[in-house]
């Protein structure tokens, strides 16, 4: 069984339609191997009506019937309870395994059990479960969204029928409103199945060839290139000779050219977005060290290129919500800033020129500025510091210790989210967590903290070296940002072999 199991929970009036439709072919085999799990829940089982009625006439009149709030809410609550119970059991098993492994490596004792946190988040809490309501009124489903949702451990799909669902329960339980296109279907089951199929393909182990999920239509914003199989000649049509040459470099180049041309002809909207990304990378690469914070989110597929010209680039990083921009002069900076909507309550900026600071304050009334230096690890092999410390992934059980020692920098919710994403790691001391570090939502290394009693032992160096190795294995370029004037941190980056960019980076909130 594979390490990451994707759990789908579908709330529906027709459970057999979903379970039978997803039990065949690739998804059926993936379920047998334990890569994905599917739970179908009949909403009728949760109605309080003795006739199993789940719908009623809409207030204010109108055609058709509406699904009632009570059975939908109770069905969703029951699923969430089962998810919480399963996660709690898995957490206990993980802690026992970690405890057993640590006993042979580092002397450690379990921290004392704690009650609920003073901040209102229970000790050992898990990230909330996303509930997807499939509706023509939602955001249009895309490959990018499939990749994002595939990172979740559990997804609940709510399938409507009749004329829809009572708005009050939607407001209470739904986190995502998603559509598969601008047309109306008789129910939400088919859209849910479409999304589950697309999301499942992103889950490790579902496809036999792991690369096939990464090299097909819409990857890198391009349509897939044409493909051929035997016979070599069919109906007088010859397979392109380049595919028979055995020259993999030439084949790869031909396929990219075909993908670009096919996208340009058939999907000009996709081709324009692809061209923007290409222009952005070209301009930012003129100073790679200074712009690694923008190049990496593009390369990792998590940033939307809003505008890219010779002289400036504007990105929006989806996971963090950060607006990233770099401009050659103030005029270009103003043009880039004009693309950012002013209505958002929470706006966070990362900019590369000081003349943008005043413009952002004037336009968006954001004037809290942190000035940073950027450091980039450019080597292909990781550093190997001494120390022999054992680094482990953090779990929700570590949230209190992390927050207590880092609450002035990030909120508990943010730290818990990074732990839940598997992006935070730590070293234990004799009585609990001694040091921790992680990777931020936008992709930089950070959150490095060594508790006072354990400083000057090399734990910080060991943790960052471990993070660098972890990121290199993922094919990422490790980089970090250090507050201007933090001499000890700058010294650590130089010791580990990171190169400092010449300019400054300004975080504005």
PDB file of C-alpha atoms in Angstrom, residues 17-273:
ATOM      1  CA  UNK A  17     -24.421   5.460  -9.722  1.00  0.00           C
ATOM      2  CA  UNK A  18     -21.170   6.792  -8.281  1.00  0.00           C
ATOM      3  CA  UNK A  19     -19.751   3.586  -6.833  1.00  0.00           C
ATOM      4  CA  UNK A  20     -20.419   1.573  -9.986  1.00  0.00           C
ATOM      5  CA  UNK A  21     -19.135   4.279 -12.285  1.00  0.00           C
ATOM      6  CA  UNK A  22     -15.810   4.539 -10.430  1.00  0.00           C
ATOM      7  CA  UNK A  23     -15.239   0.839  -9.761  1.00  0.00           C
ATOM      8  CA  UNK A  24     -13.864  -0.098 -13.189  1.00  0.00           C
ATOM      9  CA  UNK A  25     -10.621   0.359 -15.125  1.00  0.00           C
ATOM     10  CA  UNK A  26      -7.761   2.407 -13.669  1.00  0.00           C
ATOM     11  CA  UNK A  27      -9.667   3.770 -10.675  1.00  0.00           C
ATOM     12  CA  UNK A  28     -11.047   0.365  -9.752  1.00  0.00           C
ATOM     13  CA  UNK A  29      -7.544  -1.126  -9.748  1.00  0.00           C
ATOM     14  CA  UNK A  30      -6.204   1.865  -7.797  1.00  0.00           C
ATOM     15  CA  UNK A  31      -8.842   1.267  -5.125  1.00  0.00           C
ATOM     16  CA  UNK A  32      -7.894  -2.427  -4.923  1.00  0.00           C
ATOM     17  CA  UNK A  33      -4.237  -1.418  -4.403  1.00  0.00           C
ATOM     18  CA  UNK A  34      -5.190   1.017  -1.654  1.00  0.00           C
ATOM     19  CA  UNK A  35      -4.132   4.192  -3.476  1.00  0.00           C
ATOM     20  CA  UNK A  36      -7.619   5.696  -3.255  1.00  0.00           C
ATOM     21  CA  UNK A  37     -10.718   4.987  -1.187  1.00  0.00           C
ATOM     22  CA  UNK A  38     -14.295   5.862  -2.139  1.00  0.00           C
ATOM     23  CA  UNK A  39     -17.169   6.248   0.319  1.00  0.00           C
ATOM     24  CA  UNK A  40     -20.628   6.938  -1.078  1.00  0.00           C
ATOM     25  CA  UNK A  41     -23.164   8.289   1.405  1.00  0.00           C
ATOM     26  CA  UNK A  42     -26.903   8.238   0.749  1.00  0.00           C
ATOM     27  CA  UNK A  43     -28.277  11.554   1.946  1.00  0.00           C
ATOM     28  CA  UNK A  44     -31.713   9.925   2.405  1.00  0.00           C
ATOM     29  CA  UNK A  45     -30.278   7.844   5.262  1.00  0.00           C
ATOM     30  CA  UNK A  46     -29.963  11.020   7.311  1.00  0.00           C
ATOM     31  CA  UNK A  47     -33.402  12.539   6.819  1.00  0.00           C
ATOM     32  CA  UNK A  48     -35.665  12.863   9.856  1.00  0.00           C
ATOM     33  CA  UNK A  49     -38.728  12.401   7.636  1.00  0.00           C
ATOM     34  CA  UNK A  50     -40.264   8.941   8.155  1.00  0.00           C
ATOM     35  CA  UNK A  51     -41.033   8.704   4.430  1.00  0.00           C
ATOM     36  CA  UNK A  52     -37.342   9.367   3.557  1.00  0.00           C
ATOM     37  CA  UNK A  53     -38.328  12.662   1.960  1.00  0.00           C
ATOM     38  CA  UNK A  54     -35.353  15.006   1.408  1.00  0.00           C
ATOM     39  CA  UNK A  55     -36.940  17.786  -0.688  1.00  0.00           C
ATOM     40  CA  UNK A  56     -39.655  20.430  -0.427  1.00  0.00           C
ATOM     41  CA  UNK A  57     -41.140  23.394  -2.284  1.00  0.00           C
ATOM     42  CA  UNK A  58     -39.035  26.585  -2.404  1.00  0.00           C
ATOM     43  CA  UNK A  59     -40.147  29.624  -0.421  1.00  0.00           C
ATOM     44  CA  UNK A  60     -41.313  32.403  -2.732  1.00  0.00           C
ATOM     45  CA  UNK A  61     -42.637  29.970  -5.307  1.00  0.00           C
ATOM     46  CA  UNK A  62     -41.073  28.709  -8.484  1.00  0.00           C
ATOM     47  CA  UNK A  63     -40.739  25.499 -10.437  1.00  0.00           C
ATOM     48  CA  UNK A  64     -39.300  22.315  -8.978  1.00  0.00           C
ATOM     49  CA  UNK A  65     -38.207  21.215  -5.539  1.00  0.00           C
ATOM     50  CA  UNK A  66     -35.214  21.986  -3.308  1.00  0.00           C
ATOM     51  CA  UNK A  67     -33.148  19.587  -1.222  1.00  0.00           C
ATOM     52  CA  UNK A  68     -33.600  20.370   2.464  1.00  0.00           C
ATOM     53  CA  UNK A  69     -30.798  21.528   4.762  1.00  0.00           C
ATOM     54  CA  UNK A  70     -31.183  19.010   7.606  1.00  0.00           C
ATOM     55  CA  UNK A  71     -30.362  15.719   5.826  1.00  0.00           C
ATOM     56  CA  UNK A  72     -27.475  17.317   3.910  1.00  0.00           C
ATOM     57  CA  UNK A  73     -26.001  18.810   7.082  1.00  0.00           C
ATOM     58  CA  UNK A  74     -26.320  15.606   9.103  1.00  0.00           C
ATOM     59  CA  UNK A  75     -24.829  13.464   6.319  1.00  0.00           C
ATOM     60  CA  UNK A  76     -21.851  15.814   6.039  1.00  0.00           C
ATOM     61  CA  UNK A  77     -21.383  15.916   9.829  1.00  0.00           C
ATOM     62  CA  UNK A  78     -21.388  12.120  10.021  1.00  0.00           C
ATOM     63  CA  UNK A  79     -18.694  11.874   7.333  1.00  0.00           C
ATOM     64  CA  UNK A  80     -16.558  14.463   9.109  1.00  0.00           C
ATOM     65  CA  UNK A  81     -16.841  12.504  12.359  1.00  0.00           C
ATOM     66  CA  UNK A  82     -15.632   9.332  10.624  1.00  0.00           C
ATOM     67  CA  UNK A  83     -12.746  11.245   9.047  1.00  0.00           C
ATOM     68  CA  UNK A  84     -11.726  12.689  12.429  1.00  0.00           C
ATOM     69  CA  UNK A  85     -11.846   9.245  14.046  1.00  0.00           C
ATOM     70  CA  UNK A  86      -9.698   7.714  11.292  1.00  0.00           C
ATOM     71  CA  UNK A  87      -7.149  10.517  11.395  1.00  0.00           C
ATOM     72  CA  UNK A  88      -6.942  10.285  15.171  1.00  0.00           C
ATOM     73  CA  UNK A  89      -6.231   6.558  14.929  1.00  0.00           C
ATOM     74  CA  UNK A  90      -3.596   7.099  12.241  1.00  0.00           C
ATOM     75  CA  UNK A  91      -2.002   9.828  14.342  1.00  0.00           C
ATOM     76  CA  UNK A  92      -1.675   7.516  17.330  1.00  0.00           C
ATOM     77  CA  UNK A  93      -0.111   4.823  15.171  1.00  0.00           C
ATOM     78  CA  UNK A  94       2.347   7.317  13.658  1.00  0.00           C
ATOM     79  CA  UNK A  95       3.355   8.598  17.075  1.00  0.00           C
ATOM     80  CA  UNK A  96       3.943   5.107  18.410  1.00  0.00           C
ATOM     81  CA  UNK A  97       6.086   4.224  15.376  1.00  0.00           C
ATOM     82  CA  UNK A  98       8.059   7.458  15.696  1.00  0.00           C
ATOM     83  CA  UNK A  99       8.506   6.871  19.415  1.00  0.00           C
ATOM     84  CA  UNK A 100       9.876   3.388  18.796  1.00  0.00           C
ATOM     85  CA  UNK A 101      12.265   4.627  16.086  1.00  0.00           C
ATOM     86  CA  UNK A 102      13.513   7.528  18.186  1.00  0.00           C
ATOM     87  CA  UNK A 103      14.226   5.290  21.150  1.00  0.00           C
ATOM     88  CA  UNK A 104      17.154   3.782  19.262  1.00  0.00           C
ATOM     89  CA  UNK A 105      18.453   7.102  17.932  1.00  0.00           C
ATOM     90  CA  UNK A 106      17.840  10.007  20.299  1.00  0.00           C
ATOM     91  CA  UNK A 107      16.863   9.789  23.977  1.00  0.00           C
ATOM     92  CA  UNK A 108      13.370  11.190  24.084  1.00  0.00           C
ATOM     93  CA  UNK A 109      10.299  11.231  26.232  1.00  0.00           C
ATOM     94  CA  UNK A 110       6.731  12.011  25.247  1.00  0.00           C
ATOM     95  CA  UNK A 111       5.688  15.576  26.073  1.00  0.00           C
ATOM     96  CA  UNK A 112       2.903  15.748  28.640  1.00  0.00           C
ATOM     97  CA  UNK A 113      -0.632  15.630  27.303  1.00  0.00           C
ATOM     98  CA  UNK A 114      -2.210  19.055  26.872  1.00  0.00           C
ATOM     99  CA  UNK A 115      -5.705  20.410  26.853  1.00  0.00           C
ATOM    100  CA  UNK A 116      -7.078  22.650  24.121  1.00  0.00           C
ATOM    101  CA  UNK A 117      -4.816  25.506  23.118  1.00  0.00           C
ATOM    102  CA  UNK A 118      -5.482  28.949  24.531  1.00  0.00           C
ATOM    103  CA  UNK A 119      -5.851  30.114  20.929  1.00  0.00           C
ATOM    104  CA  UNK A 120      -8.852  27.853  20.431  1.00  0.00           C
ATOM    105  CA  UNK A 121      -7.257  25.185  18.205  1.00  0.00           C
ATOM    106  CA  UNK A 122      -7.277  21.749  19.862  1.00  0.00           C
ATOM    107  CA  UNK A 123      -3.973  20.141  20.637  1.00  0.00           C
ATOM    108  CA  UNK A 124      -3.283  17.690  17.810  1.00  0.00           C
ATOM    109  CA  UNK A 125      -5.955  19.273  15.591  1.00  0.00           C
ATOM    110  CA  UNK A 126      -6.118  18.385  11.894  1.00  0.00           C
ATOM    111  CA  UNK A 127      -6.616  20.772   8.959  1.00  0.00           C
ATOM    112  CA  UNK A 128     -10.310  21.197   8.016  1.00  0.00           C
ATOM    113  CA  UNK A 129     -11.833  18.934   5.374  1.00  0.00           C
ATOM    114  CA  UNK A 130     -12.749  20.587   2.077  1.00  0.00           C
ATOM    115  CA  UNK A 131     -16.349  20.146   0.970  1.00  0.00           C
ATOM    116  CA  UNK A 132     -16.846  20.567  -2.789  1.00  0.00           C
ATOM    117  CA  UNK A 133     -20.329  21.460  -4.018  1.00  0.00           C
ATOM    118  CA  UNK A 134     -20.663  20.724  -7.717  1.00  0.00           C
ATOM    119  CA  UNK A 135     -22.699  23.520  -9.303  1.00  0.00           C
ATOM    120  CA  UNK A 136     -22.765  25.476 -12.589  1.00  0.00           C
ATOM    121  CA  UNK A 137     -22.275  28.594 -10.432  1.00  0.00           C
ATOM    122  CA  UNK A 138     -18.808  27.522  -9.248  1.00  0.00           C
ATOM    123  CA  UNK A 139     -15.265  28.092 -10.426  1.00  0.00           C
ATOM    124  CA  UNK A 140     -14.568  26.102 -13.577  1.00  0.00           C
ATOM    125  CA  UNK A 141     -12.643  22.899 -12.869  1.00  0.00           C
ATOM    126  CA  UNK A 142      -9.155  22.730 -14.378  1.00  0.00           C
ATOM    127  CA  UNK A 143      -5.988  20.657 -14.328  1.00  0.00           C
ATOM    128  CA  UNK A 144      -4.486  23.165 -11.912  1.00  0.00           C
ATOM    129  CA  UNK A 145      -7.413  22.638  -9.530  1.00  0.00           C
ATOM    130  CA  UNK A 146      -7.084  18.854  -9.868  1.00  0.00           C
ATOM    131  CA  UNK A 147      -3.440  19.082  -8.821  1.00  0.00           C
ATOM    132  CA  UNK A 148      -4.330  21.318  -5.882  1.00  0.00           C
ATOM    133  CA  UNK A 149      -7.117  19.036  -4.633  1.00  0.00           C
ATOM    134  CA  UNK A 150      -4.930  15.948  -5.042  1.00  0.00           C
ATOM    135  CA  UNK A 151      -2.759  17.272  -2.200  1.00  0.00           C
ATOM    136  CA  UNK A 152      -5.666  16.802   0.247  1.00  0.00           C
ATOM    137  CA  UNK A 153      -6.082  13.688   2.345  1.00  0.00           C
ATOM    138  CA  UNK A 154      -9.896  13.765   2.263  1.00  0.00           C
ATOM    139  CA  UNK A 155     -12.389  15.408  -0.089  1.00  0.00           C
ATOM    140  CA  UNK A 156     -16.150  15.520   0.409  1.00  0.00           C
ATOM    141  CA  UNK A 157     -18.267  16.010  -2.734  1.00  0.00           C
ATOM    142  CA  UNK A 158     -21.837  17.227  -2.317  1.00  0.00           C
ATOM    143  CA  UNK A 159     -24.116  16.311  -5.242  1.00  0.00           C
ATOM    144  CA  UNK A 160     -27.268  18.370  -5.659  1.00  0.00           C
ATOM    145  CA  UNK A 161     -30.519  17.421  -7.395  1.00  0.00           C
ATOM    146  CA  UNK A 162     -33.869  18.935  -8.330  1.00  0.00           C
ATOM    147  CA  UNK A 163     -33.517  22.750  -8.354  1.00  0.00           C
ATOM    148  CA  UNK A 164     -30.618  22.735  -5.935  1.00  0.00           C
ATOM    149  CA  UNK A 165     -30.015  22.758  -2.169  1.00  0.00           C
ATOM    150  CA  UNK A 166     -31.208  25.090   0.591  1.00  0.00           C
ATOM    151  CA  UNK A 167     -28.699  27.969   0.597  1.00  0.00           C
ATOM    152  CA  UNK A 168     -28.335  27.934   4.384  1.00  0.00           C
ATOM    153  CA  UNK A 169     -26.644  24.557   4.535  1.00  0.00           C
ATOM    154  CA  UNK A 170     -24.382  25.463   1.619  1.00  0.00           C
ATOM    155  CA  UNK A 171     -23.213  28.538   3.534  1.00  0.00           C
ATOM    156  CA  UNK A 172     -22.511  26.389   6.581  1.00  0.00           C
ATOM    157  CA  UNK A 173     -20.631  23.400   5.129  1.00  0.00           C
ATOM    158  CA  UNK A 174     -19.308  24.139   1.617  1.00  0.00           C
ATOM    159  CA  UNK A 175     -15.703  25.309   1.156  1.00  0.00           C
ATOM    160  CA  UNK A 176     -15.442  25.078  -2.664  1.00  0.00           C
ATOM    161  CA  UNK A 177     -18.041  25.748  -5.382  1.00  0.00           C
ATOM    162  CA  UNK A 178     -16.888  24.010  -8.580  1.00  0.00           C
ATOM    163  CA  UNK A 179     -18.357  23.614 -12.078  1.00  0.00           C
ATOM    164  CA  UNK A 180     -17.219  21.355 -14.920  1.00  0.00           C
ATOM    165  CA  UNK A 181     -18.614  23.682 -17.581  1.00  0.00           C
ATOM    166  CA  UNK A 182     -21.271  26.159 -18.578  1.00  0.00           C
ATOM    167  CA  UNK A 183     -24.180  23.773 -18.952  1.00  0.00           C
ATOM    168  CA  UNK A 184     -26.782  22.188 -16.681  1.00  0.00           C
ATOM    169  CA  UNK A 185     -26.992  18.485 -15.792  1.00  0.00           C
ATOM    170  CA  UNK A 186     -29.703  16.554 -13.962  1.00  0.00           C
ATOM    171  CA  UNK A 187     -27.516  16.099 -10.883  1.00  0.00           C
ATOM    172  CA  UNK A 188     -24.072  16.478  -9.390  1.00  0.00           C
ATOM    173  CA  UNK A 189     -22.992  12.846  -9.638  1.00  0.00           C
ATOM    174  CA  UNK A 190     -21.447  12.992 -13.116  1.00  0.00           C
ATOM    175  CA  UNK A 191     -19.441  16.171 -12.376  1.00  0.00           C
ATOM    176  CA  UNK A 192     -18.227  14.652  -9.102  1.00  0.00           C
ATOM    177  CA  UNK A 193     -17.110  11.512 -10.931  1.00  0.00           C
ATOM    178  CA  UNK A 194     -15.297  13.595 -13.560  1.00  0.00           C
ATOM    179  CA  UNK A 195     -13.423  15.493 -10.868  1.00  0.00           C
ATOM    180  CA  UNK A 196     -12.583  12.365  -8.863  1.00  0.00           C
ATOM    181  CA  UNK A 197     -11.173  10.749 -12.016  1.00  0.00           C
ATOM    182  CA  UNK A 198      -8.981  13.783 -12.804  1.00  0.00           C
ATOM    183  CA  UNK A 199      -7.820  14.185  -9.190  1.00  0.00           C
ATOM    184  CA  UNK A 200      -7.061  10.483  -8.772  1.00  0.00           C
ATOM    185  CA  UNK A 201      -4.635  10.570 -11.698  1.00  0.00           C
ATOM    186  CA  UNK A 202      -2.469  12.947  -9.641  1.00  0.00           C
ATOM    187  CA  UNK A 203      -2.280  10.535  -6.671  1.00  0.00           C
ATOM    188  CA  UNK A 204       0.988   8.541  -6.548  1.00  0.00           C
ATOM    189  CA  UNK A 205       0.500   4.895  -7.510  1.00  0.00           C
ATOM    190  CA  UNK A 206      -2.790   5.319  -9.388  1.00  0.00           C
ATOM    191  CA  UNK A 207      -1.185   5.263 -12.832  1.00  0.00           C
ATOM    192  CA  UNK A 208       1.256   2.509 -13.752  1.00  0.00           C
ATOM    193  CA  UNK A 209       3.576   4.952 -15.464  1.00  0.00           C
ATOM    194  CA  UNK A 210       4.095   7.771 -12.956  1.00  0.00           C
ATOM    195  CA  UNK A 211       5.257  10.074 -15.729  1.00  0.00           C
ATOM    196  CA  UNK A 212       2.061   9.718 -17.729  1.00  0.00           C
ATOM    197  CA  UNK A 213       0.194  12.093 -15.403  1.00  0.00           C
ATOM    198  CA  UNK A 214       2.893  14.687 -15.982  1.00  0.00           C
ATOM    199  CA  UNK A 215       3.303  14.505 -19.749  1.00  0.00           C
ATOM    200  CA  UNK A 216      -0.232  14.638 -21.120  1.00  0.00           C
ATOM    201  CA  UNK A 217      -2.715  17.335 -22.140  1.00  0.00           C
ATOM    202  CA  UNK A 218      -2.541  20.656 -20.270  1.00  0.00           C
ATOM    203  CA  UNK A 219       0.847  19.911 -18.696  1.00  0.00           C
ATOM    204  CA  UNK A 220       2.872  23.146 -18.654  1.00  0.00           C
ATOM    205  CA  UNK A 221      -0.172  24.850 -20.197  1.00  0.00           C
ATOM    206  CA  UNK A 222       0.147  23.069 -23.549  1.00  0.00           C
ATOM    207  CA  UNK A 223      -2.040  20.534 -25.324  1.00  0.00           C
ATOM    208  CA  UNK A 224      -0.534  17.112 -25.855  1.00  0.00           C
ATOM    209  CA  UNK A 225       1.488  16.407 -28.992  1.00  0.00           C
ATOM    210  CA  UNK A 226       0.162  13.898 -31.609  1.00  0.00           C
ATOM    211  CA  UNK A 227       0.944  10.230 -30.922  1.00  0.00           C
ATOM    212  CA  UNK A 228       1.280   7.151 -33.164  1.00  0.00           C
ATOM    213  CA  UNK A 229       1.529   3.371 -32.830  1.00  0.00           C
ATOM    214  CA  UNK A 230       1.775   0.354 -35.163  1.00  0.00           C
ATOM    215  CA  UNK A 231       1.415  -0.100 -38.105  1.00  0.00           C
ATOM    216  CA  UNK A 232       4.033   2.285 -39.463  1.00  0.00           C
ATOM    217  CA  UNK A 233       1.844   3.049 -42.500  1.00  0.00           C
ATOM    218  CA  UNK A 234      -1.957   3.132 -42.214  1.00  0.00           C
ATOM    219  CA  UNK A 235      -4.328   4.229 -44.987  1.00  0.00           C
ATOM    220  CA  UNK A 236      -1.319   5.602 -46.785  1.00  0.00           C
ATOM    221  CA  UNK A 237      -0.350   7.795 -43.836  1.00  0.00           C
ATOM    222  CA  UNK A 238       3.248   7.443 -42.576  1.00  0.00           C
ATOM    223  CA  UNK A 239       4.351   7.835 -38.968  1.00  0.00           C
ATOM    224  CA  UNK A 240       6.599  10.969 -38.795  1.00  0.00           C
ATOM    225  CA  UNK A 241      10.139   9.833 -39.497  1.00  0.00           C
ATOM    226  CA  UNK A 242      11.552  11.679 -36.461  1.00  0.00           C
ATOM    227  CA  UNK A 243       9.699   9.234 -34.178  1.00  0.00           C
ATOM    228  CA  UNK A 244      11.518   6.311 -35.825  1.00  0.00           C
ATOM    229  CA  UNK A 245      14.973   7.889 -35.528  1.00  0.00           C
ATOM    230  CA  UNK A 246      15.791   6.733 -31.998  1.00  0.00           C
ATOM    231  CA  UNK A 247      17.176  10.203 -31.211  1.00  0.00           C
ATOM    232  CA  UNK A 248      15.395  11.042 -27.956  1.00  0.00           C
ATOM    233  CA  UNK A 249      16.587  14.653 -27.906  1.00  0.00           C
ATOM    234  CA  UNK A 250      15.200  15.315 -31.377  1.00  0.00           C
ATOM    235  CA  UNK A 251      11.969  13.490 -30.528  1.00  0.00           C
ATOM    236  CA  UNK A 252      11.533  15.642 -27.424  1.00  0.00           C
ATOM    237  CA  UNK A 253      12.144  18.830 -29.382  1.00  0.00           C
ATOM    238  CA  UNK A 254       9.663  17.755 -32.083  1.00  0.00           C
ATOM    239  CA  UNK A 255       7.002  16.950 -29.487  1.00  0.00           C
ATOM    240  CA  UNK A 256       7.384  20.335 -27.800  1.00  0.00           C
ATOM    241  CA  UNK A 257       7.095  22.101 -31.153  1.00  0.00           C
ATOM    242  CA  UNK A 258       3.986  20.081 -32.004  1.00  0.00           C
ATOM    243  CA  UNK A 259       2.432  20.859 -28.606  1.00  0.00           C
ATOM    244  CA  UNK A 260       3.097  24.554 -29.030  1.00  0.00           C
ATOM    245  CA  UNK A 261       1.670  24.664 -32.550  1.00  0.00           C
ATOM    246  CA  UNK A 262      -1.383  22.564 -31.647  1.00  0.00           C
ATOM    247  CA  UNK A 263      -2.099  24.810 -28.656  1.00  0.00           C
ATOM    248  CA  UNK A 264      -1.660  27.962 -30.742  1.00  0.00           C
ATOM    249  CA  UNK A 265      -4.150  26.707 -33.338  1.00  0.00           C
ATOM    250  CA  UNK A 266      -6.755  25.022 -31.143  1.00  0.00           C
ATOM    251  CA  UNK A 267      -6.570  26.911 -27.836  1.00  0.00           C
ATOM    252  CA  UNK A 268      -5.240  30.439 -28.358  1.00  0.00           C
ATOM    253  CA  UNK A 269      -6.288  31.300 -24.799  1.00  0.00           C
ATOM    254  CA  UNK A 270      -3.968  28.603 -23.403  1.00  0.00           C
ATOM    255  CA  UNK A 271      -1.200  29.600 -25.790  1.00  0.00           C
ATOM    256  CA  UNK A 272      -1.302  33.221 -24.629  1.00  0.00           C
ATOM    257  CA  UNK A 273      -0.924  32.106 -20.989  1.00  0.00           C
TER     258      UNK A 273
END
